[in-house]
CSV table of C-alpha atoms in Angstrom, one decimal:
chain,number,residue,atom,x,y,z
A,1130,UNK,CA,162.8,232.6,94.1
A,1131,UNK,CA,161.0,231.6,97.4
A,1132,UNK,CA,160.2,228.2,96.2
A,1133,UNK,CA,163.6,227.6,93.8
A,1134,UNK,CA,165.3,227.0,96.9
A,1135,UNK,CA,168.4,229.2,96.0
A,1136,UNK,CA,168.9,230.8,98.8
A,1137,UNK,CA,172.1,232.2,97.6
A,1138,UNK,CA,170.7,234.2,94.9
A,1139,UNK,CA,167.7,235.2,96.9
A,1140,UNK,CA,170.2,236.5,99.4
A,1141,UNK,CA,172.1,238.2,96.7
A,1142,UNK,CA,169.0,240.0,95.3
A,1143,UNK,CA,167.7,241.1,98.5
A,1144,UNK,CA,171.3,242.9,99.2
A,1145,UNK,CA,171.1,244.6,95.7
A,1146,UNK,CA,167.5,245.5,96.3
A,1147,UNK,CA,168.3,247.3,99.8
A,1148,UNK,CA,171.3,248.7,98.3
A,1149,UNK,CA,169.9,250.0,95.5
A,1150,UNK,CA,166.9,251.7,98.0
A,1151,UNK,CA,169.2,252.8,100.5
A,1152,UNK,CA,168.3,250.6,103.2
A,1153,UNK,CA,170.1,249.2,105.8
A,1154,UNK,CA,170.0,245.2,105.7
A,1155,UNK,CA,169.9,243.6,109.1
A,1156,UNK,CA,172.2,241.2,108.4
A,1157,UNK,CA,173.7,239.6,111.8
A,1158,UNK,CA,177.4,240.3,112.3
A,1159,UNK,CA,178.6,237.1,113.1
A,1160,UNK,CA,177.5,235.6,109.4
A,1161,UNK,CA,180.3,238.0,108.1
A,1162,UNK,CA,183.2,236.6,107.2
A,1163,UNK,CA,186.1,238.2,105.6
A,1164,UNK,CA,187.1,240.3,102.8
A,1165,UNK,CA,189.1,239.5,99.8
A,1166,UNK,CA,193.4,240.9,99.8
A,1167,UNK,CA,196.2,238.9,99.3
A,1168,UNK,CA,195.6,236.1,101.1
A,1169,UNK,CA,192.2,235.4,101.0
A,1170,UNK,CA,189.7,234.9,98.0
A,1171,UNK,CA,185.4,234.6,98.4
A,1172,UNK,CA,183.7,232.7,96.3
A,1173,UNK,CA,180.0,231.8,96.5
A,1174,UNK,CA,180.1,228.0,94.6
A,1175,UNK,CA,182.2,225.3,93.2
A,1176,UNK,CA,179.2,224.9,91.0
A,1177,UNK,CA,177.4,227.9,90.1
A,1178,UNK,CA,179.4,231.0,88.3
A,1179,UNK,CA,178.9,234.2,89.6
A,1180,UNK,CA,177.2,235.3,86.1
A,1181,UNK,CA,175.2,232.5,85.5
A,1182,UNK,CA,173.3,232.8,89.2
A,1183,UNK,CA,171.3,229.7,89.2
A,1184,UNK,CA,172.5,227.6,86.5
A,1185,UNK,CA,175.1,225.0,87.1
A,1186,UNK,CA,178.2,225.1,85.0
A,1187,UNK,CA,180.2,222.7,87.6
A,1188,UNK,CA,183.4,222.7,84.5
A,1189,UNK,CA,183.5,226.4,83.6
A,1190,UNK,CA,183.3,227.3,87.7
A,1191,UNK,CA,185.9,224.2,88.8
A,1192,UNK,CA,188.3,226.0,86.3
A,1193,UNK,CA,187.3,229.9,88.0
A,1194,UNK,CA,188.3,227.9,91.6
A,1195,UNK,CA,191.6,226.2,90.1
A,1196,UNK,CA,192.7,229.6,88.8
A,1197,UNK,CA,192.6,231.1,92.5
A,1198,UNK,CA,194.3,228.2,93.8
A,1199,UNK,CA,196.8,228.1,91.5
A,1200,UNK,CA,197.5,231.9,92.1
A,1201,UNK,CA,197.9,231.3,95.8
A,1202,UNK,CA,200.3,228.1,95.3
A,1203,UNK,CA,202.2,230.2,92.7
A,1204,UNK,CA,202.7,233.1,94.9
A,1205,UNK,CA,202.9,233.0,98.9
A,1206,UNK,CA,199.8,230.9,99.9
A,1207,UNK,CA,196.1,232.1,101.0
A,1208,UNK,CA,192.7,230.7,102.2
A,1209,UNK,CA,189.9,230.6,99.4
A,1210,UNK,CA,186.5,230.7,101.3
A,1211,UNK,CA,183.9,228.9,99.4
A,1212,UNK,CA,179.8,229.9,100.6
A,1213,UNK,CA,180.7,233.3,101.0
A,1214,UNK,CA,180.0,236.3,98.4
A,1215,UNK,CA,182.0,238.9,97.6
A,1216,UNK,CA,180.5,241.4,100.6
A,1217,UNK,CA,182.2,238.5,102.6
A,1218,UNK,CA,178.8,237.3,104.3
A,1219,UNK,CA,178.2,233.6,104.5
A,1220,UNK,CA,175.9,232.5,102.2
A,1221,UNK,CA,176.4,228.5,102.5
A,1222,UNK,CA,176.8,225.9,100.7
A,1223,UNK,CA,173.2,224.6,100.3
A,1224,UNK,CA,172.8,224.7,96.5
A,1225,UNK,CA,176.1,223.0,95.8
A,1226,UNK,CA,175.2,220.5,98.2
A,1227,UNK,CA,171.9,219.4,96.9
A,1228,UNK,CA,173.5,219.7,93.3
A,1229,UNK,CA,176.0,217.2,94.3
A,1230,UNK,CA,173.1,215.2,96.2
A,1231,UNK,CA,171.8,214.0,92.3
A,1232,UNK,CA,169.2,217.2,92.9
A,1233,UNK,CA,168.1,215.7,95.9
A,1234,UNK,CA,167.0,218.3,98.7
A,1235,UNK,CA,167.8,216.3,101.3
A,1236,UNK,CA,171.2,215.2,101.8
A,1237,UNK,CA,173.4,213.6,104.9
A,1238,UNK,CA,175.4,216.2,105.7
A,1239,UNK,CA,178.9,214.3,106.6
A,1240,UNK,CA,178.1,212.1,103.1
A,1241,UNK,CA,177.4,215.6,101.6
A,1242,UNK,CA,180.3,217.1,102.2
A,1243,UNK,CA,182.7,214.3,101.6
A,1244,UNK,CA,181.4,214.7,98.0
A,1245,UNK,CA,182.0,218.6,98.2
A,1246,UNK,CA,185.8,218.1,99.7
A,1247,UNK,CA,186.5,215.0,97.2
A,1248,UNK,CA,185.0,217.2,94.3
A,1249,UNK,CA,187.8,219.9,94.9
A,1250,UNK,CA,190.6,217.9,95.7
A,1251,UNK,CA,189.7,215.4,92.8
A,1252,UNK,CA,189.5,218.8,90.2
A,1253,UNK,CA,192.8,220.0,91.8
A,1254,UNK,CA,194.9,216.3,91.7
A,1255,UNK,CA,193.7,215.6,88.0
A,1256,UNK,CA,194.4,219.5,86.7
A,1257,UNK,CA,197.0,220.6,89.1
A,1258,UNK,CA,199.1,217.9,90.1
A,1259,UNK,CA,199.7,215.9,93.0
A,1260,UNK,CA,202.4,218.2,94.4
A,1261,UNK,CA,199.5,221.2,94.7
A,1262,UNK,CA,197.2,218.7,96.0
A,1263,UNK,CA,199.3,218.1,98.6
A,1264,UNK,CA,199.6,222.1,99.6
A,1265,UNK,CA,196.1,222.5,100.7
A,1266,UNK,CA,194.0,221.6,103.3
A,1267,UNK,CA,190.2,221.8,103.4
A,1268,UNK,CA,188.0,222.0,106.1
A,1269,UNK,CA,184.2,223.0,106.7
A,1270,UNK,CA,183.0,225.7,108.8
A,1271,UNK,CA,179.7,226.9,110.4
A,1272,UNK,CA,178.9,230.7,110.3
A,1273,UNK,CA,175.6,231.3,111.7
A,1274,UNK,CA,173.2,228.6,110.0
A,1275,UNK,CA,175.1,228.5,107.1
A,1276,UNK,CA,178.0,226.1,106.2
A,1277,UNK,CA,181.2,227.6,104.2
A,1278,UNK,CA,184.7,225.4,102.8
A,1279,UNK,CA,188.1,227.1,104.0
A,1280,UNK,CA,190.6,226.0,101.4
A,1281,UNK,CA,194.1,226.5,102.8
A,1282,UNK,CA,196.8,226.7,99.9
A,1283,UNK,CA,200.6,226.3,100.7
A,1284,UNK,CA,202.8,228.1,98.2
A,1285,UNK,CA,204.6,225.7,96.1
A,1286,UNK,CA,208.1,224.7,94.6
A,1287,UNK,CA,206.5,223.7,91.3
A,1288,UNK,CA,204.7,225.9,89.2
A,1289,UNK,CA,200.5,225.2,88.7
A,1290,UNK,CA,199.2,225.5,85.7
A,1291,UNK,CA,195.6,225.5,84.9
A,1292,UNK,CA,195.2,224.6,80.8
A,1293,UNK,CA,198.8,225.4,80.3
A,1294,UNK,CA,198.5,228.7,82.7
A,1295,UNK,CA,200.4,229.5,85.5
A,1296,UNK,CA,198.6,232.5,87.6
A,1297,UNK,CA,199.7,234.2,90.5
A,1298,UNK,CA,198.4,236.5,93.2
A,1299,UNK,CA,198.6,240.4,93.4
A,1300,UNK,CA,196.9,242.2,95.7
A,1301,UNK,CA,192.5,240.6,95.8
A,1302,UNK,CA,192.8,239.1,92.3
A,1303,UNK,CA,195.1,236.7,90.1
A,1304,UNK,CA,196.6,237.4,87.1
A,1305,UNK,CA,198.0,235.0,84.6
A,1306,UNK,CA,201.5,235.0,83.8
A,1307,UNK,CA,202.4,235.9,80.0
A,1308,UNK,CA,203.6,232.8,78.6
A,1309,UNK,CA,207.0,234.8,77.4
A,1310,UNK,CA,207.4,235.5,81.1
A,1311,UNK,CA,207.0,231.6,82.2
A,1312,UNK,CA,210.5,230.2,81.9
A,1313,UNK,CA,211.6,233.0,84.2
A,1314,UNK,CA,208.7,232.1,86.3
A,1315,UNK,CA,209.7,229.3,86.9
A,1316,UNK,CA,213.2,229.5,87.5
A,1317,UNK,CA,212.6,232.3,90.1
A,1318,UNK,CA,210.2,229.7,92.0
A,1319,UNK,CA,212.7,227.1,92.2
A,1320,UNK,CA,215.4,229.4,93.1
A,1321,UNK,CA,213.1,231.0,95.8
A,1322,UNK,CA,212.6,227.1,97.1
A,1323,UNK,CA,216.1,225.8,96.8
């Protein structure tokens, strides 16, 4: 993986790899982040699924990230932290941001991540509806070396659906509603705004 350039998944394996020997990983303290509860969500990519490591599936892992945000504007709010894994260490943002530089190693960083930012909110005004893309905020981040998104999601008066499904958030993960639970749903949310 040395000369892939995926640092991520280089990162990743080297973690299971100690883990798995019993080592202790001298990871600095600062590139930690956070940990995933109610309010706060880690994921590594807005490009890359978790399963598929190192091949891009920019659609399938879009939909993974609308699902969390539509969980946190369907319930009380939250933060999603984007270029972090799930051990909450900072991993970056590196291989989204060549991806989204047309492959291209080198990027401009401010260009760079004005594609990242505009990617998300584009995904979240075209699928989710201009009322939940005005409930977040986005903002970048420096951890270390490594560059990270902080999403921050409002809750909502209208109801988010992600292909016709409204999730919401309980405890670290999101859980869709049952579609004979949605009119009720939704009623509660409005109430809860009025």
């Amino acid at each position: 993986l040395a000369d892939s350039n995926i640092y991520e998944a280089r990162a990743s394996v080297r973690r299971k790899i100690y883990q798995l020997m019993e080592l202790k990983l001298q990871v600095p303290d600062n590139e930690r982040v956070a940990q995933e509860d109610q309010f706060t969500e880690l994921k590594t990519s807005i490009i890359y699924p978790a399963a598929k490591h190192m091949l891009p599936a920019e659609r399938e892992q879009m939909t993974e990230i609308l699902k969390v945000i539509s969980s946190f504007l369907n319930s009380r709010g939250g933060r999603l932290l984007v270029g972090v894994d799930d051990s909450g260490y900072a991993v970056g943002l590196h291989n989204d941001f060549t991806y989204l530089n047309n492959r291209h190693e080198k990027y401009d960083l401010a260009d760079v991540k004005d594609k990242f930012d505009r990617t998300v909110r584009d995904n979240v005004r075209n699928r989710l509806g201009r009322v939940a893309n005005s409930r977040i905020s986005g903002s970048f981040e420096t951890i270390g070396t490594k560059t990270i998104y902080r999403l921050d999601i409002e809750p909502s008066p209208e109801v988010a659906l992600v292909d016709g499904v409204a999730y919401e958030r309980q405890g670290s993960s999101k859980w869709p509603v049952p579609a004979a639970d949605l009119e009720a749903f939704t009623a509660a949310r409005r109430e809860e705004f009025a």
